[in-house]
JSON list of C-alpha atoms in Angstrom, two decimals:
[
{"chain": "A", "resi": 1, "resn": "MET", "atom": "CA", "xyz": [108.95, 135.67, 106.50]},
{"chain": "A", "resi": 2, "resn": "PRO", "atom": "CA", "xyz": [112.31, 133.18, 106.77]},
{"chain": "A", "resi": 3, "resn": "LEU", "atom": "CA", "xyz": [112.54, 131.31, 110.83]},
{"chain": "A", "resi": 4, "resn": "PRO", "atom": "CA", "xyz": [114.81, 132.62, 113.26]},
{"chain": "A", "resi": 5, "resn": "CYS", "atom": "CA", "xyz": [117.09, 130.15, 113.33]},
{"chain": "A", "resi": 6, "resn": "ARG", "atom": "CA", "xyz": [118.88, 128.19, 110.68]},
{"chain": "A", "resi": 7, "resn": "ALA", "atom": "CA", "xyz": [118.81, 124.39, 111.52]},
{"chain": "A", "resi": 8, "resn": "VAL", "atom": "CA", "xyz": [115.24, 122.40, 113.40]},
{"chain": "A", "resi": 9, "resn": "ILE", "atom": "CA", "xyz": [116.10, 118.91, 114.85]},
{"chain": "A", "resi": 10, "resn": "PHE", "atom": "CA", "xyz": [112.83, 117.01, 115.75]},
{"chain": "A", "resi": 11, "resn": "ASP", "atom": "CA", "xyz": [111.93, 113.78, 117.98]},
{"chain": "A", "resi": 12, "resn": "PHE", "atom": "CA", "xyz": [109.67, 111.61, 115.90]},
{"chain": "A", "resi": 13, "resn": "ASP", "atom": "CA", "xyz": [107.39, 109.92, 118.34]},
{"chain": "A", "resi": 14, "resn": "GLY", "atom": "CA", "xyz": [104.75, 112.27, 119.85]},
{"chain": "A", "resi": 15, "resn": "VAL", "atom": "CA", "xyz": [105.88, 114.89, 118.36]},
{"chain": "A", "resi": 16, "resn": "ILE", "atom": "CA", "xyz": [105.77, 114.45, 114.58]},
{"chain": "A", "resi": 17, "resn": "VAL", "atom": "CA", "xyz": [103.62, 111.37, 114.71]},
{"chain": "A", "resi": 18, "resn": "ASP", "atom": "CA", "xyz": [100.97, 110.93, 117.39]},
{"chain": "A", "resi": 19, "resn": "SER", "atom": "CA", "xyz": [102.40, 107.40, 118.08]},
{"chain": "A", "resi": 20, "resn": "ASN", "atom": "CA", "xyz": [103.23, 107.05, 121.46]},
{"chain": "A", "resi": 21, "resn": "PRO", "atom": "CA", "xyz": [99.75, 105.37, 122.29]},
{"chain": "A", "resi": 22, "resn": "ILE", "atom": "CA", "xyz": [100.33, 102.47, 120.09]},
{"chain": "A", "resi": 23, "resn": "LYS", "atom": "CA", "xyz": [103.85, 102.12, 121.43]},
{"chain": "A", "resi": 24, "resn": "ILE", "atom": "CA", "xyz": [102.75, 102.42, 125.13]},
{"chain": "A", "resi": 25, "resn": "GLY", "atom": "CA", "xyz": [99.76, 99.33, 123.47]},
{"chain": "A", "resi": 26, "resn": "ALA", "atom": "CA", "xyz": [102.82, 97.38, 122.40]},
{"chain": "A", "resi": 27, "resn": "PHE", "atom": "CA", "xyz": [104.41, 97.06, 125.56]},
{"chain": "A", "resi": 28, "resn": "ILE", "atom": "CA", "xyz": [101.31, 96.47, 127.68]},
{"chain": "A", "resi": 29, "resn": "GLU", "atom": "CA", "xyz": [100.72, 93.91, 124.91]},
{"chain": "A", "resi": 30, "resn": "MET", "atom": "CA", "xyz": [103.89, 92.32, 125.98]},
{"chain": "A", "resi": 31, "resn": "TYR", "atom": "CA", "xyz": [103.49, 92.19, 129.53]},
{"chain": "A", "resi": 32, "resn": "ARG", "atom": "CA", "xyz": [99.88, 92.23, 130.16]},
{"chain": "A", "resi": 33, "resn": "ASP", "atom": "CA", "xyz": [100.48, 89.16, 132.08]},
{"chain": "A", "resi": 34, "resn": "HIS", "atom": "CA", "xyz": [101.79, 90.29, 134.69]},
{"chain": "A", "resi": 35, "resn": "GLY", "atom": "CA", "xyz": [98.34, 92.42, 135.29]},
{"chain": "A", "resi": 36, "resn": "GLU", "atom": "CA", "xyz": [96.90, 95.51, 135.41]},
{"chain": "A", "resi": 37, "resn": "ALA", "atom": "CA", "xyz": [98.99, 97.39, 137.59]},
{"chain": "A", "resi": 38, "resn": "PHE", "atom": "CA", "xyz": [102.46, 96.66, 136.63]},
{"chain": "A", "resi": 39, "resn": "CYS", "atom": "CA", "xyz": [101.05, 97.83, 133.07]},
{"chain": "A", "resi": 40, "resn": "ALA", "atom": "CA", "xyz": [99.91, 100.61, 134.66]},
{"chain": "A", "resi": 41, "resn": "GLU", "atom": "CA", "xyz": [103.78, 101.35, 135.69]},
{"chain": "A", "resi": 42, "resn": "ILE", "atom": "CA", "xyz": [105.21, 100.70, 132.14]},
{"chain": "A", "resi": 43, "resn": "ALA", "atom": "CA", "xyz": [102.63, 102.93, 130.87]},
{"chain": "A", "resi": 44, "resn": "ALA", "atom": "CA", "xyz": [103.87, 105.70, 133.55]},
{"chain": "A", "resi": 45, "resn": "TYR", "atom": "CA", "xyz": [108.13, 104.83, 133.25]},
{"chain": "A", "resi": 46, "resn": "TYR", "atom": "CA", "xyz": [107.44, 104.72, 128.94]},
{"chain": "A", "resi": 47, "resn": "ARG", "atom": "CA", "xyz": [105.38, 108.63, 129.71]},
{"chain": "A", "resi": 48, "resn": "LEU", "atom": "CA", "xyz": [108.56, 109.75, 131.49]},
{"chain": "A", "resi": 49, "resn": "TYR", "atom": "CA", "xyz": [111.69, 108.19, 129.15]},
{"chain": "A", "resi": 50, "resn": "ALA", "atom": "CA", "xyz": [109.73, 108.44, 125.91]},
{"chain": "A", "resi": 51, "resn": "GLY", "atom": "CA", "xyz": [112.93, 109.31, 124.28]},
{"chain": "A", "resi": 52, "resn": "ILE", "atom": "CA", "xyz": [115.32, 106.06, 125.17]},
{"chain": "A", "resi": 53, "resn": "SER", "atom": "CA", "xyz": [115.76, 103.52, 122.96]},
{"chain": "A", "resi": 54, "resn": "ARG", "atom": "CA", "xyz": [113.24, 100.51, 123.33]},
{"chain": "A", "resi": 55, "resn": "ILE", "atom": "CA", "xyz": [116.34, 98.17, 124.35]},
{"chain": "A", "resi": 56, "resn": "SER", "atom": "CA", "xyz": [116.79, 100.57, 127.06]},
{"chain": "A", "resi": 57, "resn": "LYS", "atom": "CA", "xyz": [112.68, 100.49, 128.13]},
{"chain": "A", "resi": 58, "resn": "LEU", "atom": "CA", "xyz": [113.04, 96.78, 127.69]},
{"chain": "A", "resi": 59, "resn": "ARG", "atom": "CA", "xyz": [116.12, 95.96, 129.67]},
{"chain": "A", "resi": 60, "resn": "HIS", "atom": "CA", "xyz": [114.98, 98.26, 132.61]},
{"chain": "A", "resi": 61, "resn": "ILE", "atom": "CA", "xyz": [111.38, 96.11, 132.70]},
{"chain": "A", "resi": 62, "resn": "GLU", "atom": "CA", "xyz": [113.23, 93.05, 132.49]},
{"chain": "A", "resi": 63, "resn": "GLU", "atom": "CA", "xyz": [115.93, 93.68, 135.33]},
{"chain": "A", "resi": 64, "resn": "THR", "atom": "CA", "xyz": [114.73, 96.21, 137.30]},
{"chain": "A", "resi": 65, "resn": "MET", "atom": "CA", "xyz": [110.79, 96.37, 137.34]},
{"chain": "A", "resi": 66, "resn": "LEU", "atom": "CA", "xyz": [110.93, 92.19, 137.30]},
{"chain": "A", "resi": 67, "resn": "GLY", "atom": "CA", "xyz": [113.86, 91.48, 138.53]},
{"chain": "A", "resi": 68, "resn": "ARG", "atom": "CA", "xyz": [114.69, 88.77, 135.34]},
{"chain": "A", "resi": 69, "resn": "THR", "atom": "CA", "xyz": [118.38, 88.51, 134.52]},
{"chain": "A", "resi": 70, "resn": "VAL", "atom": "CA", "xyz": [118.38, 88.66, 130.81]},
{"chain": "A", "resi": 71, "resn": "ASP", "atom": "CA", "xyz": [120.87, 88.73, 128.09]},
{"chain": "A", "resi": 72, "resn": "ASP", "atom": "CA", "xyz": [121.26, 90.50, 124.90]},
{"chain": "A", "resi": 73, "resn": "GLU", "atom": "CA", "xyz": [119.30, 87.54, 122.86]},
{"chain": "A", "resi": 74, "resn": "ARG", "atom": "CA", "xyz": [116.57, 87.89, 125.07]},
{"chain": "A", "resi": 75, "resn": "ILE", "atom": "CA", "xyz": [116.25, 91.90, 124.85]},
{"chain": "A", "resi": 76, "resn": "ALA", "atom": "CA", "xyz": [116.83, 91.41, 120.99]},
{"chain": "A", "resi": 77, "resn": "GLU", "atom": "CA", "xyz": [114.08, 88.35, 120.54]},
{"chain": "A", "resi": 78, "resn": "LEU", "atom": "CA", "xyz": [111.54, 91.07, 122.85]},
{"chain": "A", "resi": 79, "resn": "ALA", "atom": "CA", "xyz": [112.69, 94.45, 120.93]},
{"chain": "A", "resi": 80, "resn": "GLN", "atom": "CA", "xyz": [111.82, 91.78, 117.37]},
{"chain": "A", "resi": 81, "resn": "ARG", "atom": "CA", "xyz": [108.66, 91.14, 119.01]},
{"chain": "A", "resi": 82, "resn": "PHE", "atom": "CA", "xyz": [108.02, 94.91, 119.55]},
{"chain": "A", "resi": 83, "resn": "SER", "atom": "CA", "xyz": [109.21, 96.20, 116.15]},
{"chain": "A", "resi": 84, "resn": "GLU", "atom": "CA", "xyz": [106.68, 93.45, 115.04]},
{"chain": "A", "resi": 85, "resn": "LEU", "atom": "CA", "xyz": [103.69, 95.01, 117.20]},
{"chain": "A", "resi": 86, "resn": "VAL", "atom": "CA", "xyz": [104.32, 98.82, 116.07]},
{"chain": "A", "resi": 87, "resn": "GLU", "atom": "CA", "xyz": [105.84, 99.19, 112.69]},
{"chain": "A", "resi": 88, "resn": "ASP", "atom": "CA", "xyz": [102.99, 99.18, 110.02]},
{"chain": "A", "resi": 89, "resn": "ALA", "atom": "CA", "xyz": [100.79, 101.10, 113.20]},
{"chain": "A", "resi": 90, "resn": "VAL", "atom": "CA", "xyz": [103.11, 103.99, 113.43]},
{"chain": "A", "resi": 91, "resn": "THR", "atom": "CA", "xyz": [103.67, 104.09, 109.59]},
{"chain": "A", "resi": 92, "resn": "ALA", "atom": "CA", "xyz": [100.04, 104.64, 109.62]},
{"chain": "A", "resi": 93, "resn": "CYS", "atom": "CA", "xyz": [99.12, 106.77, 111.77]},
{"chain": "A", "resi": 94, "resn": "PRO", "atom": "CA", "xyz": [98.17, 110.29, 111.76]},
{"chain": "A", "resi": 95, "resn": "SER", "atom": "CA", "xyz": [100.63, 113.19, 112.49]},
{"chain": "A", "resi": 96, "resn": "ILE", "atom": "CA", "xyz": [100.87, 115.83, 115.30]},
{"chain": "A", "resi": 97, "resn": "PRO", "atom": "CA", "xyz": [98.63, 118.77, 114.52]},
{"chain": "A", "resi": 98, "resn": "GLY", "atom": "CA", "xyz": [100.69, 121.74, 112.28]},
{"chain": "A", "resi": 99, "resn": "ALA", "atom": "CA", "xyz": [103.83, 118.93, 112.09]},
{"chain": "A", "resi": 100, "resn": "LEU", "atom": "CA", "xyz": [103.89, 117.90, 108.44]},
{"chain": "A", "resi": 101, "resn": "GLU", "atom": "CA", "xyz": [102.56, 121.32, 107.63]},
{"chain": "A", "resi": 102, "resn": "PHE", "atom": "CA", "xyz": [105.61, 122.69, 109.27]},
{"chain": "A", "resi": 103, "resn": "VAL", "atom": "CA", "xyz": [108.20, 120.39, 108.23]},
{"chain": "A", "resi": 104, "resn": "ARG", "atom": "CA", "xyz": [106.87, 120.88, 103.93]},
{"chain": "A", "resi": 105, "resn": "ALA", "atom": "CA", "xyz": [106.82, 124.96, 104.52]},
{"chain": "A", "resi": 106, "resn": "HIS", "atom": "CA", "xyz": [110.58, 124.95, 105.38]},
{"chain": "A", "resi": 107, "resn": "ALA", "atom": "CA", "xyz": [112.57, 121.98, 103.78]},
{"chain": "A", "resi": 108, "resn": "ASP", "atom": "CA", "xyz": [113.31, 124.02, 101.01]},
{"chain": "A", "resi": 109, "resn": "ALA", "atom": "CA", "xyz": [114.64, 126.17, 102.79]},
{"chain": "A", "resi": 110, "resn": "LEU", "atom": "CA", "xyz": [115.99, 125.09, 106.18]},
{"chain": "A", "resi": 111, "resn": "PRO", "atom": "CA", "xyz": [117.78, 121.80, 107.13]},
{"chain": "A", "resi": 112, "resn": "LEU", "atom": "CA", "xyz": [115.46, 119.28, 108.92]},
{"chain": "A", "resi": 113, "resn": "PHE", "atom": "CA", "xyz": [116.35, 116.25, 111.13]},
{"chain": "A", "resi": 114, "resn": "VAL", "atom": "CA", "xyz": [114.87, 113.85, 113.04]},
{"chain": "A", "resi": 115, "resn": "ALA", "atom": "CA", "xyz": [116.66, 112.29, 116.12]},
{"chain": "A", "resi": 116, "resn": "SER", "atom": "CA", "xyz": [114.58, 109.75, 117.84]},
{"chain": "A", "resi": 117, "resn": "GLY", "atom": "CA", "xyz": [114.91, 106.81, 120.17]},
{"chain": "A", "resi": 118, "resn": "THR", "atom": "CA", "xyz": [113.42, 104.17, 117.87]},
{"chain": "A", "resi": 119, "resn": "PRO", "atom": "CA", "xyz": [116.23, 101.95, 115.74]},
{"chain": "A", "resi": 120, "resn": "GLU", "atom": "CA", "xyz": [117.50, 103.79, 112.89]},
{"chain": "A", "resi": 121, "resn": "VAL", "atom": "CA", "xyz": [117.17, 101.47, 109.95]},
{"chain": "A", "resi": 122, "resn": "GLU", "atom": "CA", "xyz": [113.24, 100.70, 111.56]},
{"chain": "A", "resi": 123, "resn": "LEU", "atom": "CA", "xyz": [112.96, 104.63, 111.09]},
{"chain": "A", "resi": 124, "resn": "GLN", "atom": "CA", "xyz": [114.21, 105.61, 108.47]},
{"chain": "A", "resi": 125, "resn": "ARG", "atom": "CA", "xyz": [112.03, 102.58, 106.93]},
{"chain": "A", "resi": 126, "resn": "ILE", "atom": "CA", "xyz": [108.78, 104.81, 108.84]},
{"chain": "A", "resi": 127, "resn": "VAL", "atom": "CA", "xyz": [109.69, 107.59, 107.05]},
{"chain": "A", "resi": 128, "resn": "ALA", "atom": "CA", "xyz": [110.52, 106.45, 103.57]},
{"chain": "A", "resi": 129, "resn": "ARG", "atom": "CA", "xyz": [107.31, 104.56, 103.87]},
{"chain": "A", "resi": 130, "resn": "ARG", "atom": "CA", "xyz": [105.02, 107.86, 104.59]},
{"chain": "A", "resi": 131, "resn": "GLY", "atom": "CA", "xyz": [106.88, 109.77, 101.92]},
{"chain": "A", "resi": 132, "resn": "TRP", "atom": "CA", "xyz": [108.50, 111.78, 104.03]},
{"chain": "A", "resi": 133, "resn": "ALA", "atom": "CA", "xyz": [112.36, 110.60, 103.35]},
{"chain": "A", "resi": 134, "resn": "PRO", "atom": "CA", "xyz": [113.00, 113.90, 101.11]},
{"chain": "A", "resi": 135, "resn": "LEU", "atom": "CA", "xyz": [112.15, 116.31, 103.18]},
{"chain": "A", "resi": 136, "resn": "PHE", "atom": "CA", "xyz": [115.06, 115.66, 106.11]},
{"chain": "A", "resi": 137, "resn": "VAL", "atom": "CA", "xyz": [118.36, 115.77, 105.52]},
{"chain": "A", "resi": 138, "resn": "GLU", "atom": "CA", "xyz": [119.17, 113.22, 108.28]},
{"chain": "A", "resi": 139, "resn": "VAL", "atom": "CA", "xyz": [116.77, 110.91, 110.18]},
{"chain": "A", "resi": 140, "resn": "ARG", "atom": "CA", "xyz": [119.00, 109.20, 112.92]},
{"chain": "A", "resi": 141, "resn": "GLY", "atom": "CA", "xyz": [118.06, 107.07, 115.36]},
{"chain": "A", "resi": 142, "resn": "SER", "atom": "CA", "xyz": [119.24, 104.64, 118.29]},
{"chain": "A", "resi": 143, "resn": "PRO", "atom": "CA", "xyz": [121.65, 102.64, 119.39]},
{"chain": "A", "resi": 144, "resn": "THR", "atom": "CA", "xyz": [123.60, 105.78, 119.47]},
{"chain": "A", "resi": 145, "resn": "HIS", "atom": "CA", "xyz": [122.00, 107.84, 122.60]},
{"chain": "A", "resi": 146, "resn": "LYS", "atom": "CA", "xyz": [120.13, 110.91, 121.54]},
{"chain": "A", "resi": 147, "resn": "THR", "atom": "CA", "xyz": [122.84, 113.48, 122.76]},
{"chain": "A", "resi": 148, "resn": "GLU", "atom": "CA", "xyz": [125.21, 111.78, 120.47]},
{"chain": "A", "resi": 149, "resn": "VAL", "atom": "CA", "xyz": [123.05, 112.05, 117.85]},
{"chain": "A", "resi": 150, "resn": "VAL", "atom": "CA", "xyz": [122.43, 115.57, 118.15]},
{"chain": "A", "resi": 151, "resn": "ARG", "atom": "CA", "xyz": [126.13, 116.11, 118.30]},
{"chain": "A", "resi": 152, "resn": "ASP", "atom": "CA", "xyz": [126.79, 114.05, 115.03]},
{"chain": "A", "resi": 153, "resn": "ILE", "atom": "CA", "xyz": [124.20, 116.11, 113.33]},
{"chain": "A", "resi": 154, "resn": "ILE", "atom": "CA", "xyz": [125.45, 119.34, 114.59]},
{"chain": "A", "resi": 155, "resn": "ALA", "atom": "CA", "xyz": [129.33, 118.61, 113.65]},
{"chain": "A", "resi": 156, "resn": "ALA", "atom": "CA", "xyz": [128.48, 116.86, 110.28]},
{"chain": "A", "resi": 157, "resn": "ASN", "atom": "CA", "xyz": [126.10, 119.69, 109.02]},
{"chain": "A", "resi": 158, "resn": "GLY", "atom": "CA", "xyz": [128.17, 122.52, 110.45]},
{"chain": "A", "resi": 159, "resn": "LEU", "atom": "CA", "xyz": [125.42, 124.04, 112.26]},
{"chain": "A", "resi": 160, "resn": "SER", "atom": "CA", "xyz": [125.91, 126.64, 114.95]},
{"chain": "A", "resi": 161, "resn": "PRO", "atom": "CA", "xyz": [124.09, 125.32, 117.94]},
{"chain": "A", "resi": 162, "resn": "ALA", "atom": "CA", "xyz": [122.88, 128.67, 119.39]},
{"chain": "A", "resi": 163, "resn": "GLU", "atom": "CA", "xyz": [120.56, 129.02, 115.61]},
{"chain": "A", "resi": 164, "resn": "THR", "atom": "CA", "xyz": [119.58, 125.15, 115.69]},
{"chain": "A", "resi": 165, "resn": "VAL", "atom": "CA", "xyz": [116.62, 123.88, 117.47]},
{"chain": "A", "resi": 166, "resn": "MET", "atom": "CA", "xyz": [115.49, 120.96, 118.97]},
{"chain": "A", "resi": 167, "resn": "VAL", "atom": "CA", "xyz": [111.70, 119.98, 119.21]},
{"chain": "A", "resi": 168, "resn": "GLY", "atom": "CA", "xyz": [111.21, 116.87, 121.82]},
{"chain": "A", "resi": 169, "resn": "ASP", "atom": "CA", "xyz": [108.17, 115.54, 123.68]},
{"chain": "A", "resi": 170, "resn": "ALA", "atom": "CA", "xyz": [111.04, 113.94, 126.66]},
{"chain": "A", "resi": 171, "resn": "LEU", "atom": "CA", "xyz": [113.28, 114.74, 129.42]},
{"chain": "A", "resi": 172, "resn": "THR", "atom": "CA", "xyz": [115.78, 112.89, 127.28]},
{"chain": "A", "resi": 173, "resn": "ASP", "atom": "CA", "xyz": [115.29, 115.32, 124.19]},
{"chain": "A", "resi": 174, "resn": "MET", "atom": "CA", "xyz": [115.49, 118.39, 126.57]},
{"chain": "A", "resi": 175, "resn": "GLU", "atom": "CA", "xyz": [119.06, 116.78, 128.07]},
{"chain": "A", "resi": 176, "resn": "ALA", "atom": "CA", "xyz": [120.40, 116.29, 124.27]},
{"chain": "A", "resi": 177, "resn": "ALA", "atom": "CA", "xyz": [119.73, 119.83, 123.62]},
{"chain": "A", "resi": 178, "resn": "ARG", "atom": "CA", "xyz": [120.82, 121.06, 127.27]},
{"chain": "A", "resi": 179, "resn": "GLU", "atom": "CA", "xyz": [124.16, 119.23, 126.36]},
{"chain": "A", "resi": 180, "resn": "ASN", "atom": "CA", "xyz": [124.82, 120.37, 123.07]},
{"chain": "A", "resi": 181, "resn": "GLY", "atom": "CA", "xyz": [123.66, 124.31, 123.90]},
{"chain": "A", "resi": 182, "resn": "LEU", "atom": "CA", "xyz": [120.24, 123.95, 121.42]},
{"chain": "A", "resi": 183, "resn": "PRO", "atom": "CA", "xyz": [117.71, 126.21, 122.44]},
{"chain": "A", "resi": 184, "resn": "PHE", "atom": "CA", "xyz": [114.82, 123.25, 123.54]},
{"chain": "A", "resi": 185, "resn": "ILE", "atom": "CA", "xyz": [110.73, 123.41, 122.56]},
{"chain": "A", "resi": 186, "resn": "GLY", "atom": "CA", "xyz": [108.67, 120.69, 124.60]},
{"chain": "A", "resi": 187, "resn": "VAL", "atom": "CA", "xyz": [105.30, 119.20, 122.90]},
{"chain": "A", "resi": 188, "resn": "VAL", "atom": "CA", "xyz": [103.01, 118.23, 125.71]},
{"chain": "A", "resi": 189, "resn": "LEU", "atom": "CA", "xyz": [100.24, 117.48, 123.97]},
{"chain": "A", "resi": 190, "resn": "PRO", "atom": "CA", "xyz": [96.59, 117.99, 125.28]},
{"chain": "A", "resi": 191, "resn": "GLY", "atom": "CA", "xyz": [95.93, 115.66, 128.13]},
{"chain": "A", "resi": 192, "resn": "GLN", "atom": "CA", "xyz": [99.38, 114.64, 128.84]},
{"chain": "A", "resi": 193, "resn": "ASP", "atom": "CA", "xyz": [101.26, 115.76, 132.19]},
{"chain": "A", "resi": 194, "resn": "ASN", "atom": "CA", "xyz": [103.82, 118.37, 131.74]},
{"chain": "A", "resi": 195, "resn": "ILE", "atom": "CA", "xyz": [107.13, 116.65, 132.80]},
{"chain": "A", "resi": 196, "resn": "PHE", "atom": "CA", "xyz": [109.46, 119.54, 131.69]},
{"chain": "A", "resi": 197, "resn": "PRO", "atom": "CA", "xyz": [111.07, 121.67, 134.23]},
{"chain": "A", "resi": 198, "resn": "GLU", "atom": "CA", "xyz": [108.78, 125.05, 134.93]},
{"chain": "A", "resi": 199, "resn": "GLY", "atom": "CA", "xyz": [110.21, 127.70, 132.28]},
{"chain": "A", "resi": 200, "resn": "THR", "atom": "CA", "xyz": [110.39, 125.22, 129.45]},
{"chain": "A", "resi": 201, "resn": "ARG", "atom": "CA", "xyz": [108.76, 126.59, 126.71]},
{"chain": "A", "resi": 202, "resn": "THR", "atom": "CA", "xyz": [105.64, 124.12, 125.28]},
{"chain": "A", "resi": 203, "resn": "GLU", "atom": "CA", "xyz": [103.57, 123.35, 122.66]},
{"chain": "A", "resi": 204, "resn": "PRO", "atom": "CA", "xyz": [100.67, 121.30, 122.63]},
{"chain": "A", "resi": 205, "resn": "ASP", "atom": "CA", "xyz": [101.03, 120.52, 118.96]},
{"chain": "A", "resi": 206, "resn": "LEU", "atom": "CA", "xyz": [103.28, 121.99, 115.90]},
{"chain": "A", "resi": 207, "resn": "THR", "atom": "CA", "xyz": [101.27, 124.49, 115.16]},
{"chain": "A", "resi": 208, "resn": "GLY", "atom": "CA", "xyz": [102.42, 127.12, 116.62]},
{"chain": "A", "resi": 209, "resn": "LEU", "atom": "CA", "xyz": [105.92, 126.16, 116.11]},
{"chain": "A", "resi": 210, "resn": "LYS", "atom": "CA", "xyz": [107.30, 129.40, 114.12]},
{"chain": "A", "resi": 211, "resn": "ALA", "atom": "CA", "xyz": [106.30, 131.26, 116.99]},
{"chain": "A", "resi": 212, "resn": "ALA", "atom": "CA", "xyz": [107.70, 128.97, 119.58]},
{"chain": "A", "resi": 213, "resn": "ILE", "atom": "CA", "xyz": [110.98, 129.26, 118.30]},
{"chain": "A", "resi": 214, "resn": "ALA", "atom": "CA", "xyz": [111.00, 132.78, 117.38]},
{"chain": "A", "resi": 215, "resn": "ALA", "atom": "CA", "xyz": [110.90, 133.07, 121.32]},
{"chain": "A", "resi": 216, "resn": "VAL", "atom": "CA", "xyz": [113.06, 130.38, 122.31]},
{"chain": "A", "resi": 217, "resn": "THR", "atom": "CA", "xyz": [116.40, 132.16, 119.67]},
{"chain": "A", "resi": 218, "resn": "ARG", "atom": "CA", "xyz": [117.86, 134.93, 119.33]},
{"chain": "A", "resi": 219, "resn": "VAL", "atom": "CA", "xyz": [119.13, 135.30, 115.87]}
]
């Protein structure tokens, strides 16, 4: 039975791959010298704003949480260190249950996309290293804001927003869907707090994604 939508846009970390613990761990490694309490604050901040770029996260940590004055060059240095800590691990980490099965089952019949806060070149490299590049029409990332990425995908591929589903694990993903008129499905992995507003359709993984898409679409 065909899916009751015309396209699906996925976030990557925490939606297709179980990589958020890797990235939280990398931030903690970078700021371990500031103590456990500060690292706990970083972890909480990451979980709430997982969908924004690491540049934005690093700038917030440096300027708002630490009160430092930093320039773009310093942020770029920190971002490079972060990339070195995470890329190989994200390439090797497990996929979210049901994610790869869904993508492989529907890639031939349905346009599938990735819209992530990860730097686009790094993200495309990871997807290619995992052998998944042929499964997606486009793999997009930062520095373009996710709302604009989704808007670009819709426009460039002639998609109907009402018939395109966004699947994400962060408020940034939900905002990108709402701003572009897309139905949204939130992913809240077991053990995680549900950060989404009451009434948001959520799933504990992607094993039930087909039914969830049917519930949020009206095609």
